Coordinates of C-alpha atoms and ligand atoms in Angstrom, one line a residue:
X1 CA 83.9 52.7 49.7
X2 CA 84.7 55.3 52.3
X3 CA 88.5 56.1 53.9
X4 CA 90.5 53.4 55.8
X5 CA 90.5 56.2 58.5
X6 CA 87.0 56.9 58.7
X7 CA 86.0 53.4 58.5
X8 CA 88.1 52.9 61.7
X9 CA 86.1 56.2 63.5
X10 CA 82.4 54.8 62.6
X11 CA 83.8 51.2 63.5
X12 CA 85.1 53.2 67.2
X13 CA 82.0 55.5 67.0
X14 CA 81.9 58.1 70.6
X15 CA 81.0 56.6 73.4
X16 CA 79.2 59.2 74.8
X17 CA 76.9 59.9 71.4
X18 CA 75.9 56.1 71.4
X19 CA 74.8 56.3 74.9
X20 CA 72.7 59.6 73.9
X21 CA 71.1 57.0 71.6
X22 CA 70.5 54.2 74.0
X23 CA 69.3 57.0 76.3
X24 CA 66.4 57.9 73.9
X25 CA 65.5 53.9 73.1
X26 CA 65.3 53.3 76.8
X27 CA 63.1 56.3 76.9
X28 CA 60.5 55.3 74.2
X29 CA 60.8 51.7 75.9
X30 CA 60.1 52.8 79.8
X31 CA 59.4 56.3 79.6
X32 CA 61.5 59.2 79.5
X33 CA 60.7 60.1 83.2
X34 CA 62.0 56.7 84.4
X35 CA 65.5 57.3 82.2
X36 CA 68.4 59.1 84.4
X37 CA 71.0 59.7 81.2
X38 CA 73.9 61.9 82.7
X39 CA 75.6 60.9 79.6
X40 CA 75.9 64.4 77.5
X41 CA 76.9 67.7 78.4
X42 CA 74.1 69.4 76.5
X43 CA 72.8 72.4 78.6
X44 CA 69.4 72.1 80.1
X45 CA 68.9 75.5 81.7
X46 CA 67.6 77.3 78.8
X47 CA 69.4 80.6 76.9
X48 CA 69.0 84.3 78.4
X49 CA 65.6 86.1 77.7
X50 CA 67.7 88.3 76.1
X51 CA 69.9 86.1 73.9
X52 CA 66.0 85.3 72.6
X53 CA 65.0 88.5 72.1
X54 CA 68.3 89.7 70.6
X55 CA 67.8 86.9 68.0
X56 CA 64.3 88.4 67.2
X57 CA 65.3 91.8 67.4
X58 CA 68.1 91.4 65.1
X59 CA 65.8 89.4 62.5
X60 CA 63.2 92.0 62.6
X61 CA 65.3 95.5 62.7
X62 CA 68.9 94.7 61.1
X63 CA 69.7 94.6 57.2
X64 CA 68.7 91.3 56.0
X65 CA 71.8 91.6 53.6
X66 CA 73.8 92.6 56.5
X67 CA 72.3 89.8 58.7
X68 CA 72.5 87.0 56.4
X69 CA 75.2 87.9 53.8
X70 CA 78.6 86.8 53.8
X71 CA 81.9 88.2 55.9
X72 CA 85.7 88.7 56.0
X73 CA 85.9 84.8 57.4
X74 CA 87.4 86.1 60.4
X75 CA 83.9 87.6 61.1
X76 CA 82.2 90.9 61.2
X77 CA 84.9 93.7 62.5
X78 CA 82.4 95.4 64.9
X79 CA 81.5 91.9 67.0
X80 CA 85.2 91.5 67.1
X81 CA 86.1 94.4 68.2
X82 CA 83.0 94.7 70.8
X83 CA 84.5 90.9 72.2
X84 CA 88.2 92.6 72.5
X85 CA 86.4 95.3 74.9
X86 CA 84.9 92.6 76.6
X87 CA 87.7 90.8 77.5
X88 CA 90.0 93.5 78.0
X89 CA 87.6 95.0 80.4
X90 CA 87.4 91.7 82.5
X91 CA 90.5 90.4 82.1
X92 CA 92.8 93.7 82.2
X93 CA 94.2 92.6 78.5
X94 CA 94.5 94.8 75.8
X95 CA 93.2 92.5 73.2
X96 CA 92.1 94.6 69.5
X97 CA 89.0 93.6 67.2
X98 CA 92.2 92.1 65.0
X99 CA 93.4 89.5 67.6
X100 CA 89.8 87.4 67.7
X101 CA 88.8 85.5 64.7
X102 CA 85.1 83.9 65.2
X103 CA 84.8 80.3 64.9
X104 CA 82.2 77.8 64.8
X105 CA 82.0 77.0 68.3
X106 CA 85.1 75.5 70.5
X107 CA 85.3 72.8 68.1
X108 CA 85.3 74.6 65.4
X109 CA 87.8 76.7 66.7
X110 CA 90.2 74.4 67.6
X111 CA 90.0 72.4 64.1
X112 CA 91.3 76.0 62.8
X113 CA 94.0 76.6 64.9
X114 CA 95.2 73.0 64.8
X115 CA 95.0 73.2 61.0
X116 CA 96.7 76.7 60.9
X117 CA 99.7 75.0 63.4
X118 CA 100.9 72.1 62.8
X119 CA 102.7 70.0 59.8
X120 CA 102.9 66.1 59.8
X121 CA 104.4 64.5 63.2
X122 CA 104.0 67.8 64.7
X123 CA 103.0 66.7 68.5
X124 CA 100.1 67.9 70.4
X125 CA 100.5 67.2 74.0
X126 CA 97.3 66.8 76.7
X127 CA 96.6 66.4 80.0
X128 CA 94.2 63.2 81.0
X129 CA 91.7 63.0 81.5
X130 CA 90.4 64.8 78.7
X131 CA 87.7 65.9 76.5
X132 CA 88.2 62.7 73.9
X133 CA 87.3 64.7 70.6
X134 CA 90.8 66.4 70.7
X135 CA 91.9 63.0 69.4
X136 CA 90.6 63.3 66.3
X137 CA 90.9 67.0 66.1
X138 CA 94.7 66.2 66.6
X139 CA 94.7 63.2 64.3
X140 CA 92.8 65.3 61.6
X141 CA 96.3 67.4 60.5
X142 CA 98.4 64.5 60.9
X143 CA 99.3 65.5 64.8
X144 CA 100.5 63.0 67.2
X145 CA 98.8 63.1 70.2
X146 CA 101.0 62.7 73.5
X147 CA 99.0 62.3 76.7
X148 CA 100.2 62.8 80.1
X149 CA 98.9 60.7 82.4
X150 CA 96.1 61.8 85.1
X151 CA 97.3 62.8 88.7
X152 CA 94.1 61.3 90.1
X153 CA 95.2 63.2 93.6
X154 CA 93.9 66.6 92.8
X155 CA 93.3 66.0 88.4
X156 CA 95.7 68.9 88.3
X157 CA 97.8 68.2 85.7
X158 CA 101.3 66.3 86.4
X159 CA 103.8 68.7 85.5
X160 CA 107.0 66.2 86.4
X161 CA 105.4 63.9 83.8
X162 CA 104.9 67.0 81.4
X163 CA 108.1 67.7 81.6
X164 CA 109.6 64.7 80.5
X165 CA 107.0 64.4 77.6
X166 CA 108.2 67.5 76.0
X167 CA 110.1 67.1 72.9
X168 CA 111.5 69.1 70.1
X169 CA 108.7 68.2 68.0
X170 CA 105.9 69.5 70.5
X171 CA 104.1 72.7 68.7
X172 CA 101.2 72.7 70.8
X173 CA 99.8 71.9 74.4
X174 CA 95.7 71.9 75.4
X175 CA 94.8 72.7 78.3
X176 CA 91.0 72.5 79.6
X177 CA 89.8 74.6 82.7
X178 CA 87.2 74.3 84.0
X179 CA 88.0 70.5 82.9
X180 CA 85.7 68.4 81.3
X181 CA 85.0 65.5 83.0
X182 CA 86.6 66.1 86.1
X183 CA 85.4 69.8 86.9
X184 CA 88.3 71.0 88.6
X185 CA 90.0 74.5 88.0
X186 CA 93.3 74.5 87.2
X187 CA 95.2 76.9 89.8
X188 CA 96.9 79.7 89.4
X189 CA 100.0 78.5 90.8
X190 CA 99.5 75.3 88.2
X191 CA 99.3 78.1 85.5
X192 CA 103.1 79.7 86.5
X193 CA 104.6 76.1 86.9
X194 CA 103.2 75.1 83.4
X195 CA 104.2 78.5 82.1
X196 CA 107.7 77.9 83.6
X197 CA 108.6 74.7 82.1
X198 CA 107.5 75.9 78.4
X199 CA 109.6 78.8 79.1
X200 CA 112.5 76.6 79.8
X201 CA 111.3 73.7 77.2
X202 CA 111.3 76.4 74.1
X203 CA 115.1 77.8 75.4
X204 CA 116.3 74.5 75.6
X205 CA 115.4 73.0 72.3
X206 CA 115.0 76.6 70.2
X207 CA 111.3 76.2 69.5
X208 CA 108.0 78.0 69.6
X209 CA 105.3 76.1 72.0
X210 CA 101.9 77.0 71.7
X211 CA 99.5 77.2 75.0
X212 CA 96.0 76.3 73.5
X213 CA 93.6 76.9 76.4
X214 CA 90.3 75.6 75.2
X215 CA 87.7 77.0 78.0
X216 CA 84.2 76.8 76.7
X217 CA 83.5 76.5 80.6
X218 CA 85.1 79.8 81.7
X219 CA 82.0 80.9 82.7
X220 CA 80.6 78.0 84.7
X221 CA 82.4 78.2 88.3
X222 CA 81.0 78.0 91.9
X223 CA 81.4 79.9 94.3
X224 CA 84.4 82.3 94.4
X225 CA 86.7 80.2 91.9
X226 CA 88.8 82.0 90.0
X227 CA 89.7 80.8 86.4
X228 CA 93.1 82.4 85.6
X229 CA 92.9 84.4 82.1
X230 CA 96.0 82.1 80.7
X231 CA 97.4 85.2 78.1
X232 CA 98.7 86.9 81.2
X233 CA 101.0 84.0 82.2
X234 CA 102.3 82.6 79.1
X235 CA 102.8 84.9 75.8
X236 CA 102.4 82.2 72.8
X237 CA 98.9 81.5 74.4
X238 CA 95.9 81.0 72.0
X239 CA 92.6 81.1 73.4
X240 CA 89.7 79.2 72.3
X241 CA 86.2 79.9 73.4
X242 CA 82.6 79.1 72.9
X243 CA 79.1 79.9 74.1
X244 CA 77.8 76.9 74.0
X245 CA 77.9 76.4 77.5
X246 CA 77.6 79.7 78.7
X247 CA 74.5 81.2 76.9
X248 CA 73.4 77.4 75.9
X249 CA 73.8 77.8 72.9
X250 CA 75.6 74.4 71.9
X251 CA 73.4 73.9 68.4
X252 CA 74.2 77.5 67.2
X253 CA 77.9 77.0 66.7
X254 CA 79.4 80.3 68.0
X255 CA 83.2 81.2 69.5
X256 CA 86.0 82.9 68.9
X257 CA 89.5 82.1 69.0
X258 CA 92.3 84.8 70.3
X259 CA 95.3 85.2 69.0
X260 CA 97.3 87.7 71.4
X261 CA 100.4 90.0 69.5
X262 CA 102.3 89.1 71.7
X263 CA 102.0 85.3 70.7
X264 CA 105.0 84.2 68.5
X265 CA 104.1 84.8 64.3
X266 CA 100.9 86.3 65.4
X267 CA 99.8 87.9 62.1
X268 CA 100.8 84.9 60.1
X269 CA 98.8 83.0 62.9
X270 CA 95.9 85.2 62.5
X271 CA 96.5 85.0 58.3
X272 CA 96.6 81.1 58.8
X273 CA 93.4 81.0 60.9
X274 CA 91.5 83.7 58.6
X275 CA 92.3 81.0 55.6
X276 CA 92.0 77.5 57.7
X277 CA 87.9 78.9 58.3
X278 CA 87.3 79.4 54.6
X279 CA 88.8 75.9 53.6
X280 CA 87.9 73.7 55.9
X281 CA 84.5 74.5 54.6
X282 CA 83.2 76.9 57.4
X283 CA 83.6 79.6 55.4
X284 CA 82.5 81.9 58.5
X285 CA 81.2 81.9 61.7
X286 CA 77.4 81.9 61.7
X287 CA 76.3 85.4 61.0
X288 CA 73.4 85.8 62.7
X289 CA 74.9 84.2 65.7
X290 CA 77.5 87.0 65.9
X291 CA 75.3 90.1 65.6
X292 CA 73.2 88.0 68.7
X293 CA 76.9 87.7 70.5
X294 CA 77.6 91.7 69.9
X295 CA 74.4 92.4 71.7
X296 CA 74.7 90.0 74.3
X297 CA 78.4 89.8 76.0
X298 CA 77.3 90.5 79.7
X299 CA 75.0 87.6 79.6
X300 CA 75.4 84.5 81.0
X301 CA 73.2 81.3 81.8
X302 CA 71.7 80.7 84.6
X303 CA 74.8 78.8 87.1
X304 CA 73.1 78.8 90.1
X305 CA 71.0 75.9 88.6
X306 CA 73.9 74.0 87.7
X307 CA 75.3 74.8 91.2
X308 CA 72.0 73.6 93.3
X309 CA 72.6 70.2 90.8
X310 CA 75.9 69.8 92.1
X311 CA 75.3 70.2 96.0
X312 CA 72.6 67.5 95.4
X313 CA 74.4 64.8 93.6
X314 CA 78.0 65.1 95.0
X315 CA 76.5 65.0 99.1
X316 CA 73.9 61.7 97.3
X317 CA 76.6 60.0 96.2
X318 CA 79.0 60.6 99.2
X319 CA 75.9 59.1 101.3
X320 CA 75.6 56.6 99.0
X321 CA 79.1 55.5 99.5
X322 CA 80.9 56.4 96.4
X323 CA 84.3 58.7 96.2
X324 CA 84.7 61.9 94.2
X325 CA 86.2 65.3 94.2
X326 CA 83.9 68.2 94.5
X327 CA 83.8 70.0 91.2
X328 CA 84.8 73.6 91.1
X329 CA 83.4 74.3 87.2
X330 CA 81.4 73.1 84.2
X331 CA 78.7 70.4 84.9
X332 CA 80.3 67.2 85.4
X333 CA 81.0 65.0 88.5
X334 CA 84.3 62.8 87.6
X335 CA 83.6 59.5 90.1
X336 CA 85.8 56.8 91.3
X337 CA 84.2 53.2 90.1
X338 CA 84.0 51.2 92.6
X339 CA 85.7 48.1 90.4
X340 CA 88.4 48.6 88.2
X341 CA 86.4 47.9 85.0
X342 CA 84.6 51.2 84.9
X343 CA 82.9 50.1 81.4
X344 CA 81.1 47.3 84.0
X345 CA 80.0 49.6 86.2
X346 CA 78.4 51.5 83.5
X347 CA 76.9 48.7 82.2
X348 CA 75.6 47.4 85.5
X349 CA 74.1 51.2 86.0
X350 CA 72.1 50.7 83.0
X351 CA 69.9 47.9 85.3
X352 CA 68.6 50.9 87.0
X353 CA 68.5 53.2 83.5
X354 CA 71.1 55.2 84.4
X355 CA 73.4 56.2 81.8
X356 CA 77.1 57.1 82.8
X357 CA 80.2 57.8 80.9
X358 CA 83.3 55.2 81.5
X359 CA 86.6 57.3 82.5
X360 CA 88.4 55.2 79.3
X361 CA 86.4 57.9 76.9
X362 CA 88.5 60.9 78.7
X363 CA 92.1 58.6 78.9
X364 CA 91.6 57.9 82.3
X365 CA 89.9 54.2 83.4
X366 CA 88.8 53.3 86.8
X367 CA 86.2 56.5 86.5
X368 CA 82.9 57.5 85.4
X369 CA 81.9 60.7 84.3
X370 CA 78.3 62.3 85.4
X371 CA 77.2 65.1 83.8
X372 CA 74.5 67.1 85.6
X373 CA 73.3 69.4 83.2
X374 CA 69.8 67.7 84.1
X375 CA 66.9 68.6 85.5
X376 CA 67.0 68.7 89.3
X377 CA 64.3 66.3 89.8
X378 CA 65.8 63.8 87.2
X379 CA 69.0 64.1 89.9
X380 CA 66.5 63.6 93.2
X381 CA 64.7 60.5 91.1
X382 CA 68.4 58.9 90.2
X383 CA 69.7 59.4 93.7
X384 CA 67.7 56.0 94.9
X385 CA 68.8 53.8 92.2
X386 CA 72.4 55.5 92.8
X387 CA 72.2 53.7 96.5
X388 CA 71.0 50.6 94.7
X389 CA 73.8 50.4 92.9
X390 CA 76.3 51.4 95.5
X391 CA 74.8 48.8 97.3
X392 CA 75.6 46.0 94.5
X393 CA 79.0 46.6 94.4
X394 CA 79.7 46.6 97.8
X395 CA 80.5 50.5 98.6
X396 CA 79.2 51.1 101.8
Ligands
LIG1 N1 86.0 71.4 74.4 C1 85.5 70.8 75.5 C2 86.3 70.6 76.7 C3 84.1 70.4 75.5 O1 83.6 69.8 76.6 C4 83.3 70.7 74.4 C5 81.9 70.3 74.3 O2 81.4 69.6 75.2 C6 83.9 71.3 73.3 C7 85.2 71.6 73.3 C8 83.1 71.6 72.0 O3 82.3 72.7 72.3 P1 81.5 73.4 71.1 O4 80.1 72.8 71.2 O5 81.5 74.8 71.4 O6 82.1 73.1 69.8

């Protein structure tokens, strides 16, 4: 008999995974060319040549015992340190090999920090809408979960009704930018406000609050967007990245968390995290994934493709009569549904086999989430059916 808990998440399952499913039944029952899923936000343009090569490289000229063996769980010094350069030569930081700890992707990364933070009734809070998994991340260290409700304006979060959520009890806030689903960038001048009010939030009720920006999509922006580096503005900020977006890597499992000195407890943080990765069972980062990360931290995937995707479906489904913001990052289009019941509309889109993501997965109803990490032609072969279903519920 398994856990009252996890009887209650397999009875709840994800959303999004079972559509995945239902996307691959659909395909083996009307082919997978006549199947538009825009349901997960698994990368289609393929990794860097290099991030390839690197892997074979590695595997063919490194020390096997080196390659494969075991670690200091906070992984190997030398990637560390070569990430701290990174950064600090982007970002004007002064990050050291100390303050990163590698993680098993963002996920992974955020189960440590969460686990490193917070004690029972500890709260968590989060800005909807927002990537659902924190939930459980959050519920899985006895968190409470406080969710600000969307500004569905600009999907900047609400800082009046942030303030007012803020209790003695909060330890942590997660931000997401680029967001996933909406795709907007938080501002700069959102970043100071937020800043400000934990300033005056930790004053007032004598506690440490903890900034935990979780920004596997740093890398995906369009344009001239500019994603503000979040340690600059606030000092108890932890950072949590991953590059499964950004070299499309999402299978491999490989981040990094950083943990800044300035950041309140920092080596009792970065003590907490190095012990959190042993016993939560990831033991370490994947090892080959590092050494491929050392060689490879001026690469990035290919954004223009996900940038030619956007153009194409946001000015489609304007024509086709439906209401959205243009996304500034990541790979998702967060739409209006044109009824209230957005889980309808999702199903209705199924008609045409198009598989969409209701808003209620990310906190916020009354939306769908599209996510265009898909080939360009699947987008160009949707667009039709997209009209069609416009059409059926009256948009235009
Ligand atoms: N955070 C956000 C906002 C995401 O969208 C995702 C994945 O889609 C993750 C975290 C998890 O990323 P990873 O695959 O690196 O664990």
């Amino acid at each position: 008999m398994i856990s009252e808990k996890m009887k209650e998440y397999v009875k709840n399952g994800s959303a999004i995974r079972a559509m995945f499913e239902e996307g691959k039944q659909m395909a083996r029952e009307v082919g997978a060319e006549n199947v538009y899923d825009f349901s997960l936000g698994n990368p289609n343009v393929a990794a860097p040549e290099s991030v390839r090569e690197a892997i074979l490289d590695i595997v063919r000229q490194e020390d096997p015992v080196m390659v494969h063996g075991y670690m200091s769980n906070s992984g190997y010094e030398d990637v560390r340190e070569a990430i701290a350069d990174s950064l600090n030569r982007r970002f004007g930081t002064s990050f050291a090999g100390r303050n990163i700890v590698m993680t098993v992707g963002a996920a992974g990364g955020l189960n440590v920090i969460l686990k490193t933070l917070l004690n029972a009734g500890d709260e968590v809070v989060v800005f909807a809408p927002f990537f659902g998994e924190y939930r459980f991340y959050v519920q899985n260290y006895d968190g409470v979960l406080k969710v600000v409700p969307p500004d569905t304006e600009t999907f900047q979060p609400d800082l009046e009704a942030f303030k007012k959520i803020v209790t003695p009890k909060t330890k942590a806030v997660i931000v997401n930018s680029p967001n996933n689903p909406t795709g907007v960038v938080y501002s700069e001048e959102t970043i100071q406000k937020l800043a400000d009010i934990l300033r005056q939030k930790q004053k007032e009720f004598g506690t440490q609050i903890y900034l935990i920006s979780d920004e596997p999509y740093r890398e995906l922006v369009y344009g001239d967007v500019k994603v503000p580096y979040l340690t600059k503005y606030y000092k108890n900020t932890i950072v949590g990245y991953s590059y499964s977006k950004s070299l499309s890597l999402p299978g491999e499992r490989i981040g990094y968390l950083v943990i800044p000195d300035e950041a309140a407890d920092c080596q009792e943080i970065l003590d907490g995290v190095n012990v959190a990765t042993r016993i939560l069972g990831f033991v370490n980062a994947p090892s080959l994934q590092q050494r491929v990360i050392k060689k490879c931290l001026e690469e990035q995937c290919d954004v223009s493709y996900y940038n030619r995707n956007r153009e194409l479906l946001y000015e489609g489904l304007k024509k086709a009569g439906f209401s959205c913001i243009k996304p500034e990052g990541a790979f998702y289009l967060f739409v209006k549904s044109p009824v209230e019941d957005e889980k309808a509309f999702c199903e209705a889109a199924k008609k045409y086999h198009i598989l969409i993501v209701p808003g209620s997965s990310f906190a916020c109803p009354g939306y769908v989430r599209i996510a265009y990490c898909v080939a360009y032609e699947t987008i160009q072969r949707a667009l039709p059916y997209f009209e069609k279903l416009a059409e059926d519920f009256g948009c235009r």
